[in-house]
PDB file of C-alpha atoms in Angstrom:
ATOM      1  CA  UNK A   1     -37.838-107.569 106.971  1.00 88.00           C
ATOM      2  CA  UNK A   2     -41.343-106.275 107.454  1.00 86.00           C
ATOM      3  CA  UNK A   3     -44.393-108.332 106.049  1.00 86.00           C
ATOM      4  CA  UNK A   4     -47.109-106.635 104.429  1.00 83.00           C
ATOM      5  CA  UNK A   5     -50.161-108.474 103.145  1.00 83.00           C
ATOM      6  CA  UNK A   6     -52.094-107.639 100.189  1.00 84.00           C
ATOM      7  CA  UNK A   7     -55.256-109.268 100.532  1.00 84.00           C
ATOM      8  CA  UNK A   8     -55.572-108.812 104.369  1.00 85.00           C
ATOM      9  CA  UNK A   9     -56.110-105.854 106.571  1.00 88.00           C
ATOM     10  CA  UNK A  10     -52.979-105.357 109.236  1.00 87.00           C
ATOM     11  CA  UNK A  11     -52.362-103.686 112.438  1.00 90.00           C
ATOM     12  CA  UNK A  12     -49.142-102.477 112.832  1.00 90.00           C
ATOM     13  CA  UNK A  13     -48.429-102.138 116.419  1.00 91.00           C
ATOM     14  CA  UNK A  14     -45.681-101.130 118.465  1.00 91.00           C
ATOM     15  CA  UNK A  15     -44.662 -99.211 121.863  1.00 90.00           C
ATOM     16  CA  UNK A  16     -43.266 -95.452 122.028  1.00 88.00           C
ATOM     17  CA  UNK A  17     -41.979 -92.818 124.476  1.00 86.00           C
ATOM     18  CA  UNK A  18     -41.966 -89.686 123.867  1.00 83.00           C
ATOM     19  CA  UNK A  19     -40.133 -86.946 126.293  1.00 84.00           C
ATOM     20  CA  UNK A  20     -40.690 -83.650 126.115  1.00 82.00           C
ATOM     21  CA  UNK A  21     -44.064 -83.514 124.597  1.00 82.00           C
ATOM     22  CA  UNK A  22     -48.016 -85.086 125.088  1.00 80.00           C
ATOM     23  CA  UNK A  23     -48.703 -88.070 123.379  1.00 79.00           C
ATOM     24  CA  UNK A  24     -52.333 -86.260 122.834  1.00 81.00           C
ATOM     25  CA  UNK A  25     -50.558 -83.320 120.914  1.00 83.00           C
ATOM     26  CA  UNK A  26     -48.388 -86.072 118.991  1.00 89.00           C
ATOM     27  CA  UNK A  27     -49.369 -87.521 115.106  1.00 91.00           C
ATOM     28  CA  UNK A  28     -48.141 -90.886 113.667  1.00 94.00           C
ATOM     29  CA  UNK A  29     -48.329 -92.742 110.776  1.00 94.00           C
ATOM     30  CA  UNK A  30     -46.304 -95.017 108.855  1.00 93.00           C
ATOM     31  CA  UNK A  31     -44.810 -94.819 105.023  1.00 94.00           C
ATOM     32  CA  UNK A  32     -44.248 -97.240 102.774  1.00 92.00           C
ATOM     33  CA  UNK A  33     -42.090 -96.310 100.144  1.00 91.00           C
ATOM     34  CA  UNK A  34     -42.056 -97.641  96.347  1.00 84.00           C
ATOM     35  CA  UNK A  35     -39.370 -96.968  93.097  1.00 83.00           C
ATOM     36  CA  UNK A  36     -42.813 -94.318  92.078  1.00 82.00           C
ATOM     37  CA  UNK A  37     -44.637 -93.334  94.915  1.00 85.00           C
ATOM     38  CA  UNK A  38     -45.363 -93.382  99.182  1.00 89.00           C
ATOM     39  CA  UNK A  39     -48.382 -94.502 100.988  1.00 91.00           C
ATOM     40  CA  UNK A  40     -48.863 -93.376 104.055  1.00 93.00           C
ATOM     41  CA  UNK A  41     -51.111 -94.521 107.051  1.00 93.00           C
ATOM     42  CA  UNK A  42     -52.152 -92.925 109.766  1.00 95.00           C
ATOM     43  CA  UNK A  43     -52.397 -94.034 113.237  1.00 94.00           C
ATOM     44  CA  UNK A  44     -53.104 -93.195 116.959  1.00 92.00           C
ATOM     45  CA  UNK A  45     -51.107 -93.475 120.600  1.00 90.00           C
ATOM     46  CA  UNK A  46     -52.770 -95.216 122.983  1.00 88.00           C
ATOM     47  CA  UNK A  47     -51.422 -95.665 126.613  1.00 87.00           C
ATOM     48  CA  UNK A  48     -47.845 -96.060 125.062  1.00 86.00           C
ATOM     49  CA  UNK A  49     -48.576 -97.648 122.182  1.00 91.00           C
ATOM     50  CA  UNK A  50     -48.548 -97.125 118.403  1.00 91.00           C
ATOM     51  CA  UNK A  51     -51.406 -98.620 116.398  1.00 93.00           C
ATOM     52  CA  UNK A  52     -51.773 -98.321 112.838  1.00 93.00           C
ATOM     53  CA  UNK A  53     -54.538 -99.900 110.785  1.00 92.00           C
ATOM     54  CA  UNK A  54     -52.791-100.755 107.040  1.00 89.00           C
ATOM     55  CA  UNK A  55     -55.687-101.557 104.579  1.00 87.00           C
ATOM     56  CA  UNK A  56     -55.658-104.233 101.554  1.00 87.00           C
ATOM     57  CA  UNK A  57     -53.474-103.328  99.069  1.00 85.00           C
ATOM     58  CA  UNK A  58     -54.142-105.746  96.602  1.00 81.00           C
ATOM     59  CA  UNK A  59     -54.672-103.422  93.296  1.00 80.00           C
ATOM     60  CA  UNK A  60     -51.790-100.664  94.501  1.00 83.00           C
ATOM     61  CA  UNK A  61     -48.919-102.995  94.925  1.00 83.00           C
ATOM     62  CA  UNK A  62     -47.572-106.527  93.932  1.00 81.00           C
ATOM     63  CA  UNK A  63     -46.661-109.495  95.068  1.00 82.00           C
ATOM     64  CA  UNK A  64     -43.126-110.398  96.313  1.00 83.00           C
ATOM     65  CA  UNK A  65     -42.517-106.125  96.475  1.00 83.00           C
ATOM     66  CA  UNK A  66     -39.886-105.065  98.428  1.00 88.00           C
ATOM     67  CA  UNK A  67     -39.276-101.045  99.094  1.00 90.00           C
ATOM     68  CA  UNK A  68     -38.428 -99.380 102.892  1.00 93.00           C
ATOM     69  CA  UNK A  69     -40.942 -98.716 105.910  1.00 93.00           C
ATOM     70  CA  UNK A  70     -40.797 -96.084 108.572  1.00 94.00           C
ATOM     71  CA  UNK A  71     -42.857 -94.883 111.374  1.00 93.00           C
ATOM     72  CA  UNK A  72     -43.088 -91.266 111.388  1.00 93.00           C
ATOM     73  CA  UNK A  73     -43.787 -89.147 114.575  1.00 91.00           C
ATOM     74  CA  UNK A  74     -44.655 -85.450 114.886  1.00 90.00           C
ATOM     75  CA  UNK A  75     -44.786 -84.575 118.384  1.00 88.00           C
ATOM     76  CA  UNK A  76     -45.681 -80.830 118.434  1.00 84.00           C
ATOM     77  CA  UNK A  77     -42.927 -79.050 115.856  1.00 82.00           C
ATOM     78  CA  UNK A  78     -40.595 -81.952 116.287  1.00 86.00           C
ATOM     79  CA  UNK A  79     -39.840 -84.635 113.606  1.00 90.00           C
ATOM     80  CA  UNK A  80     -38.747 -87.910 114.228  1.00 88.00           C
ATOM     81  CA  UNK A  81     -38.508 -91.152 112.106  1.00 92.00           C
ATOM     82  CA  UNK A  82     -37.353 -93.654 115.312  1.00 90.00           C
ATOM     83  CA  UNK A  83     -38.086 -96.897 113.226  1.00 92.00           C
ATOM     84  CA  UNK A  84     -36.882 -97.718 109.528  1.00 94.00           C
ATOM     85  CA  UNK A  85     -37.112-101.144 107.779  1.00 93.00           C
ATOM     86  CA  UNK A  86     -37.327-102.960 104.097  1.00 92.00           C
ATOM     87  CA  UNK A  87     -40.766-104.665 103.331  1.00 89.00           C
ATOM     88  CA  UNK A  88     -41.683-107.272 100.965  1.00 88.00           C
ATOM     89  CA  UNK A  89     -44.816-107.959 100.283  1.00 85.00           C
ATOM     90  CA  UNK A  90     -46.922-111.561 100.004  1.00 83.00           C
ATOM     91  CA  UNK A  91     -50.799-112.454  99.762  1.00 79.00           C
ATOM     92  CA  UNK A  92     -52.464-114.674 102.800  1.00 72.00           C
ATOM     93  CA  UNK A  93     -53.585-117.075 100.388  1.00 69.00           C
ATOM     94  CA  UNK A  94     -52.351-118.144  97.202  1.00 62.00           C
ATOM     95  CA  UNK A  95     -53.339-120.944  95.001  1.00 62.00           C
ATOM     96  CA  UNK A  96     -50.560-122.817  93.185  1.00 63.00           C
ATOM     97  CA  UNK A  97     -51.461-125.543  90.354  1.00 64.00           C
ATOM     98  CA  UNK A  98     -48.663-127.884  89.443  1.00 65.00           C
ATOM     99  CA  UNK A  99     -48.442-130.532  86.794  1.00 62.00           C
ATOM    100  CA  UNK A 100     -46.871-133.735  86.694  1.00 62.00           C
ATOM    101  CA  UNK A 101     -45.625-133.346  82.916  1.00 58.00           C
ATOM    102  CA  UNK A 102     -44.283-137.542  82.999  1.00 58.00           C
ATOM    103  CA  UNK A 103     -48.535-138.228  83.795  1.00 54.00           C
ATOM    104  CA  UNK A 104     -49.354-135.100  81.145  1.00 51.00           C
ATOM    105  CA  UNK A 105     -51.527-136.380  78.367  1.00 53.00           C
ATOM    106  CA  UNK A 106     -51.423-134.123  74.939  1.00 52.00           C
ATOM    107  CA  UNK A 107     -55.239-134.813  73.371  1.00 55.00           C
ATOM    108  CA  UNK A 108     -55.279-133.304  69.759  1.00 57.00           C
ATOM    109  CA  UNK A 109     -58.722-131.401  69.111  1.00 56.00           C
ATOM    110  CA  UNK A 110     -60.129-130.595  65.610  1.00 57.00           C
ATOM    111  CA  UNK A 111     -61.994-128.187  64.503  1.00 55.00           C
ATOM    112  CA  UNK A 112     -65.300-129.293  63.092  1.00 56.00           C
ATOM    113  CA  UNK A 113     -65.416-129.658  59.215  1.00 56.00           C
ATOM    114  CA  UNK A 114     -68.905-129.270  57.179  1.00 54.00           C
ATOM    115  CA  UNK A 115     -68.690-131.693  53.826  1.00 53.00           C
ATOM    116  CA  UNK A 116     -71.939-131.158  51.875  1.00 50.00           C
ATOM    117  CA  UNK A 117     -73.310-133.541  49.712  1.00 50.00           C
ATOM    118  CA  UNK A 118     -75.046-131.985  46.717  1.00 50.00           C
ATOM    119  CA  UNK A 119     -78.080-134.223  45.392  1.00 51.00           C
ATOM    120  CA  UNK A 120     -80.441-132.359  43.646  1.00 51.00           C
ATOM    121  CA  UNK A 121     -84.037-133.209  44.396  1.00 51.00           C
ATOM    122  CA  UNK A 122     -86.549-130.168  43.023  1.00 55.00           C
ATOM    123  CA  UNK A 123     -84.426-128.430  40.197  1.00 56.00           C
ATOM    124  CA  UNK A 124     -86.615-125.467  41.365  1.00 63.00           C
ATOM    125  CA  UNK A 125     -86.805-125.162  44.730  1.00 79.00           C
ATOM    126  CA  UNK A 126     -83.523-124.127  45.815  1.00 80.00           C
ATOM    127  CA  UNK A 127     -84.386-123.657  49.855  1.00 79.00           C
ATOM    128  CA  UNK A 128     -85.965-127.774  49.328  1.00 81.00           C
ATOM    129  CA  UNK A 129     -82.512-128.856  47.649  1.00 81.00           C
ATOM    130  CA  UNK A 130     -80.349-127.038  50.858  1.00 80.00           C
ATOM    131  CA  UNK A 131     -83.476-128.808  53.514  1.00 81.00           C
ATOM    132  CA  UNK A 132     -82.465-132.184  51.419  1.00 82.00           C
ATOM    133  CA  UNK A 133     -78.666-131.768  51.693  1.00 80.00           C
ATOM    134  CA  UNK A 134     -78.669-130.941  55.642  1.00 79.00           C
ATOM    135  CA  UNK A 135     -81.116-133.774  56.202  1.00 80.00           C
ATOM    136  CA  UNK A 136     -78.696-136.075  54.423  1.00 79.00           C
ATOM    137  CA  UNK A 137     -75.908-134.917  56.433  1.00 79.00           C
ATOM    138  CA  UNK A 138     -77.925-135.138  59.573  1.00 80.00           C
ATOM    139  CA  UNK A 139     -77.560-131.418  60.193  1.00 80.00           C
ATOM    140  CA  UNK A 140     -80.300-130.683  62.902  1.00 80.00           C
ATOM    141  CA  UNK A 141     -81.827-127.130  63.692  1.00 78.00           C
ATOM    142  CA  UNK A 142     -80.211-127.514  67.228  1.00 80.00           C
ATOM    143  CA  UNK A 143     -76.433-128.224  65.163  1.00 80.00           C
ATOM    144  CA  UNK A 144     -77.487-124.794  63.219  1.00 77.00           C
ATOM    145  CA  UNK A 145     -78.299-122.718  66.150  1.00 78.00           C
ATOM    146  CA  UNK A 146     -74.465-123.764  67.767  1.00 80.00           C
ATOM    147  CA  UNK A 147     -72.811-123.093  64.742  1.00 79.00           C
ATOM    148  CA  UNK A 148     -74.468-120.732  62.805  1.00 75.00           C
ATOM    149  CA  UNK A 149     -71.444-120.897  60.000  1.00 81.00           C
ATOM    150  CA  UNK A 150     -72.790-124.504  59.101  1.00 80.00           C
ATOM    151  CA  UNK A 151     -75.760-123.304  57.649  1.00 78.00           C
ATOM    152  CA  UNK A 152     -73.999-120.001  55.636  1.00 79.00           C
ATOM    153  CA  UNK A 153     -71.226-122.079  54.263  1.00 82.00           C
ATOM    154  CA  UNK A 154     -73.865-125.093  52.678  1.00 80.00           C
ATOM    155  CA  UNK A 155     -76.348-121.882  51.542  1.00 79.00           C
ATOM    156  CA  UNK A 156     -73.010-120.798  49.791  1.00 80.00           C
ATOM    157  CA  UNK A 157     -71.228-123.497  48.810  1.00 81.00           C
ATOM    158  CA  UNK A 158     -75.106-124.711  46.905  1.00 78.00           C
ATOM    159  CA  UNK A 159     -74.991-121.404  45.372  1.00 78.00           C
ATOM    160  CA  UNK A 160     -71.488-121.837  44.190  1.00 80.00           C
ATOM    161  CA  UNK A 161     -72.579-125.301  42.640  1.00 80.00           C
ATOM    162  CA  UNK A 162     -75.635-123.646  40.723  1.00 80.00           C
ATOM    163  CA  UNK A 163     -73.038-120.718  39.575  1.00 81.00           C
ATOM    164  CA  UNK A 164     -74.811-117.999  41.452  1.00 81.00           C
ATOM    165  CA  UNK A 165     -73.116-114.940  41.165  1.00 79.00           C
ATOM    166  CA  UNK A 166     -72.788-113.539  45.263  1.00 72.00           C
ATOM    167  CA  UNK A 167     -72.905-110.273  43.933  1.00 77.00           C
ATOM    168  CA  UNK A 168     -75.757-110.198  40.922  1.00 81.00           C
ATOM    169  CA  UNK A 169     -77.728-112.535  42.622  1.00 80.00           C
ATOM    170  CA  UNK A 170     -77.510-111.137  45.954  1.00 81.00           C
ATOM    171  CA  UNK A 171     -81.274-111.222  46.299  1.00 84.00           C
ATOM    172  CA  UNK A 172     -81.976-114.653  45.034  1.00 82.00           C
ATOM    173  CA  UNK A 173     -79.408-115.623  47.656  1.00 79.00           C
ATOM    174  CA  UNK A 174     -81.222-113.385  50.341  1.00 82.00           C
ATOM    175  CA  UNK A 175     -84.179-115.430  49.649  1.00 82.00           C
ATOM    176  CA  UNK A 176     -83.391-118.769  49.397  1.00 79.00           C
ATOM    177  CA  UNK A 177     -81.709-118.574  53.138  1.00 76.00           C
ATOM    178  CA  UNK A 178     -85.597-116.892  54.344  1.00 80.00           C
ATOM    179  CA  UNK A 179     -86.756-119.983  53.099  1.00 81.00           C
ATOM    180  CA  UNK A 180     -84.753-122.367  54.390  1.00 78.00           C
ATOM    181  CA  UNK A 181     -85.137-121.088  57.636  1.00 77.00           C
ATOM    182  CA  UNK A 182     -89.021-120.935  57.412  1.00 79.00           C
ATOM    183  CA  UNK A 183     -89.106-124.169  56.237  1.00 79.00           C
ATOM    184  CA  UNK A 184     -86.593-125.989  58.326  1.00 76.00           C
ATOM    185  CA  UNK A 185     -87.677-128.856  61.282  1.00 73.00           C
ATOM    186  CA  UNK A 186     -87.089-127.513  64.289  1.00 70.00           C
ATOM    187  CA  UNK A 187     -86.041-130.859  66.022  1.00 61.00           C
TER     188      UNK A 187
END
């Protein structure tokens, strides 16, 4: 069985005579044949010998592949196949990861949860009230600009408290989160 590499460039080499014709007048190349489709290289005779250059072939075929190879010759109006052989393909380098599943630890990850504590301070400054609850749950500008969420679900969960209606106070709402974010620290 034939080896062809997908990540590597190959020579395929090999010696020939031909009888009965020039090896100047004479064409080569070699086919590799899939379920679909052929590809076909071509190559030159040099003092006896067969060389043909097979590029990468890392995006047409894949790994562990196996299909038939043959050197074609056409020496003047004469066609010959004089060398036929499976292939299988394999990369030149291959990274393998393995785990030892008795060492394997499972670690359990949450997602974060926001729980909003909701102690008026101005009964009319609604962005002051939302500055007051993230400062009392330590919510810093930096926590805000990871998770922007944190910031819409206290802005909606206070207007839920204060019975704001999302869609007849839509406005209201608008505003209250332009002044939060003027006014909040930025540390």
């Amino acid at each position: 069985m034939y080896k062809i590499l997908l990540d590597k460039n190959k020579l395929f080499e090999c010696n020939i005579e031909i009888q009965g014709a020039s090896s100047d007048n004479t064409q080569v190349r070699l086919v590799l044949e899939t379920e679909d489709f052929s590809i076909s290289f071509k190559g030159q005779i040099e003092n006896g010998k067969v060389k043909v250059p097979i590029s990468k072939l890392k995006n047409i075929l894949k790994e562990n592949y196996k299909g038939n190879i043959s050197l074609e010759v056409i020496a003047e109006d004469t066609f010959f196949v004089p060398w036929k052989e499976t292939y299988e393909t394999e990369t030149h380098r291959k990274v393998e990861v393995f785990f030892n599943k008795e060492k394997e630890v499972i670690k359990e990850t949450k997602k974060p949860t926001v729980s909003v504590k909701l102690t008026p301070t101005n009964p009319n400054s609604h962005s002051d009230n939302i500055l007051y609850i993230l400062k009392e749950n330590r919510i810093s500008f930096k926590d805000i600009q990871k998770n922007t969420r944190i910031l819409t679900e206290i802005v909606s969960t206070y207007c839920l408290h204060k019975n704001m209606d999302i869609k007849k106070d839509i406005k209201k709402i608008e505003n209250i989160f332009s002044d939060v974010i003027k006014k909040i620290p930025l540390k």
